[in-house]
Short mmCIF file of C-alpha atoms in Angstrom, two decimals:
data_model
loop_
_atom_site.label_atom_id
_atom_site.label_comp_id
_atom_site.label_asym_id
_atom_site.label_seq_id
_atom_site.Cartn_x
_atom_site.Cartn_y
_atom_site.Cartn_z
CA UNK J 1 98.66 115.57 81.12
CA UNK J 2 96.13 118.14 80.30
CA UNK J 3 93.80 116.08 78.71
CA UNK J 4 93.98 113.73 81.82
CA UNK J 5 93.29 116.69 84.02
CA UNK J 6 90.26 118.03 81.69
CA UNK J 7 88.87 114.12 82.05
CA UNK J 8 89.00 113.73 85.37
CA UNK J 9 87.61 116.77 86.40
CA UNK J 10 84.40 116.19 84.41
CA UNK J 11 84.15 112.91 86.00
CA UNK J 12 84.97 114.01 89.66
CA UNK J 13 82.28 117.36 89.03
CA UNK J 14 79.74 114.44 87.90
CA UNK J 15 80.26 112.06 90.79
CA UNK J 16 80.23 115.28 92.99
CA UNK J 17 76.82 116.82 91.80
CA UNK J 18 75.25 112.76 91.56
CA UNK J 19 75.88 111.65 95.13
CA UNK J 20 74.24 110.54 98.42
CA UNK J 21 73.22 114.40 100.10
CA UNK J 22 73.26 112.90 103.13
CA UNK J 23 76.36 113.58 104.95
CA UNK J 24 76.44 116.82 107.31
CA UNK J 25 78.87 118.65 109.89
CA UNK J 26 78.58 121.75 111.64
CA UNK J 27 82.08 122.52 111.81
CA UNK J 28 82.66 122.45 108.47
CA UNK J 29 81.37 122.08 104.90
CA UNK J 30 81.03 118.82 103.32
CA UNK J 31 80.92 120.38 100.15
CA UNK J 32 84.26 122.46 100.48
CA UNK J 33 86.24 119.08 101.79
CA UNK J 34 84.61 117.33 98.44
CA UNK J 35 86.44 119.74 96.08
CA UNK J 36 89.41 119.78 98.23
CA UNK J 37 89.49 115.90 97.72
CA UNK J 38 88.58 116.09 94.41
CA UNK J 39 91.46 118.56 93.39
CA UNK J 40 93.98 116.20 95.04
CA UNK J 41 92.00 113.18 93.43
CA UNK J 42 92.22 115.02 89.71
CA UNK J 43 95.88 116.06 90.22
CA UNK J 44 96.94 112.46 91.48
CA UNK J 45 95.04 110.55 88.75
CA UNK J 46 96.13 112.86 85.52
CA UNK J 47 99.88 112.49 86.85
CA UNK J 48 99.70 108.87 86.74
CA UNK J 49 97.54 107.89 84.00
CA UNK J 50 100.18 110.79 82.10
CA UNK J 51 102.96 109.25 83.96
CA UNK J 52 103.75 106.39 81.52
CA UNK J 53 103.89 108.53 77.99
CA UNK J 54 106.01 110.83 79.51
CA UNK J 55 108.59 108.70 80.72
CA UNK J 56 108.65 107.10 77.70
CA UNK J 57 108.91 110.75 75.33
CA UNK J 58 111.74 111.40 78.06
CA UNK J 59 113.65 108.51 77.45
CA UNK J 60 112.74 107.89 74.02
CA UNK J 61 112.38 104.20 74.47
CA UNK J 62 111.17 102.71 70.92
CA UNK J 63 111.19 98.61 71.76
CA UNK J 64 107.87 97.45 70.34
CA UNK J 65 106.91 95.85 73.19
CA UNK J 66 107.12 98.94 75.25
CA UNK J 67 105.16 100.94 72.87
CA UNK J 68 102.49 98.05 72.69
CA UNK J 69 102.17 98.01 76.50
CA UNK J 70 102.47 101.99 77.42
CA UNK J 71 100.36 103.10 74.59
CA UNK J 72 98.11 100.28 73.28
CA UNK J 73 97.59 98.16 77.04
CA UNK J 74 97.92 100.33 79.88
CA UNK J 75 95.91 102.94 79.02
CA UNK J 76 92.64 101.37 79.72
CA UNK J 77 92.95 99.61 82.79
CA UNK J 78 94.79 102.84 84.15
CA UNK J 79 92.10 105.05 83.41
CA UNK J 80 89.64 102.62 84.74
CA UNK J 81 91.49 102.42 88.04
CA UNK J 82 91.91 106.31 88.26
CA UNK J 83 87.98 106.85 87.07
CA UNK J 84 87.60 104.83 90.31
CA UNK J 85 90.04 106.31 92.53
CA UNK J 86 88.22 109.82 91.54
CA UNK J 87 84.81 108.78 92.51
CA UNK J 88 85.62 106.83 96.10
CA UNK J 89 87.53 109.79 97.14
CA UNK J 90 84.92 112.75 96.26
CA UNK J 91 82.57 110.65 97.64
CA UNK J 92 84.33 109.77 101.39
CA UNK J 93 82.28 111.59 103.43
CA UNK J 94 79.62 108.97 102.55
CA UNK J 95 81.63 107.06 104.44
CA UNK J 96 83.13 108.70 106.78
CA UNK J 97 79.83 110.40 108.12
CA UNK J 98 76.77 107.94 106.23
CA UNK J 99 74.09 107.88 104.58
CA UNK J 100 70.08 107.37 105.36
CA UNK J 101 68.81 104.28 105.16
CA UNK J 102 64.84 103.70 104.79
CA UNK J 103 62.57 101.07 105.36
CA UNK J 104 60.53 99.38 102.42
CA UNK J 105 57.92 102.36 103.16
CA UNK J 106 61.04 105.38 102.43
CA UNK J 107 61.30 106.34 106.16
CA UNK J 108 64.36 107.40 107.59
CA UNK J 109 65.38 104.93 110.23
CA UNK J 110 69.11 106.09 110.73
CA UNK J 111 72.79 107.09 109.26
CA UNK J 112 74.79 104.21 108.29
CA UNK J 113 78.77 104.63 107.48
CA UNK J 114 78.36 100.69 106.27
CA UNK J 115 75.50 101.94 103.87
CA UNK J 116 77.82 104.34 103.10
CA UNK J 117 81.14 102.34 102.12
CA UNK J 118 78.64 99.92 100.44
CA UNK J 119 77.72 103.23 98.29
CA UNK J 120 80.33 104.49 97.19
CA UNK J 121 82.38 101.11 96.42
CA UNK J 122 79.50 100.41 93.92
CA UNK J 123 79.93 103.22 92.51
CA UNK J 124 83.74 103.53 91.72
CA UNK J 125 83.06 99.80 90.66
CA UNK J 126 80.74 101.02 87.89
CA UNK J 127 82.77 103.99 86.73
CA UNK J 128 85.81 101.80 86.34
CA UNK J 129 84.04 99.19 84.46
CA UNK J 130 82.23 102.33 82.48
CA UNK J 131 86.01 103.83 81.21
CA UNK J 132 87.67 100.98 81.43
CA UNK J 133 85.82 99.05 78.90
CA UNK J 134 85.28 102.22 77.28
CA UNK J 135 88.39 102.22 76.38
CA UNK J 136 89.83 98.89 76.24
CA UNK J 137 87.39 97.30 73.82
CA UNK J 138 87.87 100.19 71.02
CA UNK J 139 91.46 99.34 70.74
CA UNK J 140 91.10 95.89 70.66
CA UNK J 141 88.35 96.59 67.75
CA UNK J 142 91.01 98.62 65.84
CA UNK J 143 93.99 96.14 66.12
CA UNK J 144 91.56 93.74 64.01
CA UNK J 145 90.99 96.41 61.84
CA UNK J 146 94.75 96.86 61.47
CA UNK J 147 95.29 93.62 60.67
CA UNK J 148 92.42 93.25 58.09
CA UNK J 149 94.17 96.24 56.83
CA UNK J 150 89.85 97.57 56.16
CA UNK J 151 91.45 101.22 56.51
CA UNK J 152 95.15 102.03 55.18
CA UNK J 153 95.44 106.46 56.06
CA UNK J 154 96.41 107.29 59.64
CA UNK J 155 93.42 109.58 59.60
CA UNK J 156 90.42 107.04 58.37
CA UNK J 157 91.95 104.88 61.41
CA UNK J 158 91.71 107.54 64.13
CA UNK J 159 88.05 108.88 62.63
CA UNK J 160 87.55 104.80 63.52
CA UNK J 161 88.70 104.85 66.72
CA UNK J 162 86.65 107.64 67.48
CA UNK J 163 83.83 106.09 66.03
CA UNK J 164 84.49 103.17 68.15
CA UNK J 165 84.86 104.94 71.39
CA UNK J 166 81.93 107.02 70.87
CA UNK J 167 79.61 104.02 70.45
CA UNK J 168 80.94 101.68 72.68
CA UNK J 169 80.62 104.71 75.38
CA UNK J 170 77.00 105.03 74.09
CA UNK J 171 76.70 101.17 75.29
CA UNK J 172 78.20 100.96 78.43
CA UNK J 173 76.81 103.81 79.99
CA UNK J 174 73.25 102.44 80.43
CA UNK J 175 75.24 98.89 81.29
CA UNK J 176 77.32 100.70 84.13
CA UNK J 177 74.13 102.02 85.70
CA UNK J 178 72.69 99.54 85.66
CA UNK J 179 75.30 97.23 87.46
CA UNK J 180 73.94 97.81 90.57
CA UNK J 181 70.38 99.41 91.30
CA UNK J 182 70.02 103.00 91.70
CA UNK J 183 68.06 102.13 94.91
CA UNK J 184 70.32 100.09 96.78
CA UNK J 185 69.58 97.11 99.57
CA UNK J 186 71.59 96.09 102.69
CA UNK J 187 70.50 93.65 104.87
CA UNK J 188 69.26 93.77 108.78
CA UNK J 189 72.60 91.80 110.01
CA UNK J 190 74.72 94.47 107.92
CA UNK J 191 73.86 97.26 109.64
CA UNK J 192 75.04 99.01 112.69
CA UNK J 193 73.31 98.04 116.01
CA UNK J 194 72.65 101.40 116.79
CA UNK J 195 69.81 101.30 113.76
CA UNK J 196 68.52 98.13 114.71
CA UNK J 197 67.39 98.86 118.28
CA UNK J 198 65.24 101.41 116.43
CA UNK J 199 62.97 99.12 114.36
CA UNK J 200 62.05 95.51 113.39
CA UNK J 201 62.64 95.81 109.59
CA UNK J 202 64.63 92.81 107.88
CA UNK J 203 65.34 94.71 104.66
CA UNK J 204 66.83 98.54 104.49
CA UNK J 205 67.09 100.88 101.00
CA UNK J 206 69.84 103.83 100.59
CA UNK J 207 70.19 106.31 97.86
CA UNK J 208 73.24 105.06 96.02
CA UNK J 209 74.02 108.06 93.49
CA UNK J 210 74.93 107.77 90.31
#
């Protein structure tokens, strides 16, 4: 459970400092409702990506299966899911309030919440593909190993694993970024009419974040 927590709150402080700056309100902070969203999101997530090892060091259940699902299959799509979960709910007030949109020339033509959504759901895409194969794809690696029986001590095998996580982390983070363009696109018949009345443009740019 710690370890979960001490995860997701370097992910959630990341996503927090590498979003869209766009979103304002006078009655309150944006930035203060962005930690208080991000506790919640880091408390929710550790609980359940912890959620499954616990119950099954509570109940001491030892069928093979379970222990190939709980601690061999789970854990990668979970923390993929959660690494996604983090980042879309930091990064609501994108949303909820909008971003800028520019023109192809970079001026400001309005505040779109559909920019917005289209923001941060790229995003939370790329960090769950980012963690999610991060962590899948290592374990899969070391099951081969395993069966090639190339390493025989516990500890060569987890000094592999680490090796493997390390550099398929080192791969995918470039390949997560690059999913979708820093500088996103929407098109004219996307947007809210509200923009449109304001200019002729057929193509529109936001600030996506990272």
């Amino acid at each position: 459970l710690f370890l979960q927590f001490v995860f997701h709150t370097y992910t959630t402080a990341f996503t927090l400092l590498n979003g869209n700056g766009t979103p304002k309100a006078e009655e309150y902070s944006i930035q203060q409702k962005q930690i208080f969203y991000g506790l919640g999101a880091i408390s929710y997530a550790a609980c359940v990506g912890a959620l499954p090892l616990i119950f099954m060091n509570r109940y001491t259940v030892k069928s093979p299966l379970a222990q190939l699902i709980v601690r061999k299959l789970l854990p990668a799509p979970l923390l993929g899911l959660t690494s996604a979960f983090t980042a879309a709910v930091v990064r609501s007030p994108e949303f909820e309030n909008g971003i800028e949109v520019m023109d192809r020339n970079g001026k400001v033509v309005g505040v779109s919440r559909i920019a917005g959504e289209k923001a941060v759901r790229e995003t939370a895409l790329s960090r769950g593909v980012l963690f999610g194969t991060t962590f899948f794809l290592p374990e899969v690696l070391v099951h081969f190993v395993q069966r090639a029986k190339l390493v025989k001590s516990p500890r060569a095998l987890a000094s592999v694993r680490m090796l493997l996580i390390t550099s398929v982390l080192a791969g995918m983070v470039p390949v997560s970024f690059s999913l979708f363009p820093q500088c996103g696109e929407i098109k004219r018949e996307d947007l809210e009419p509200e923009i449109l009345s304001s200019t002729e443009e057929t193509e529109f740019f936001y600030n996506r974040g990272i």
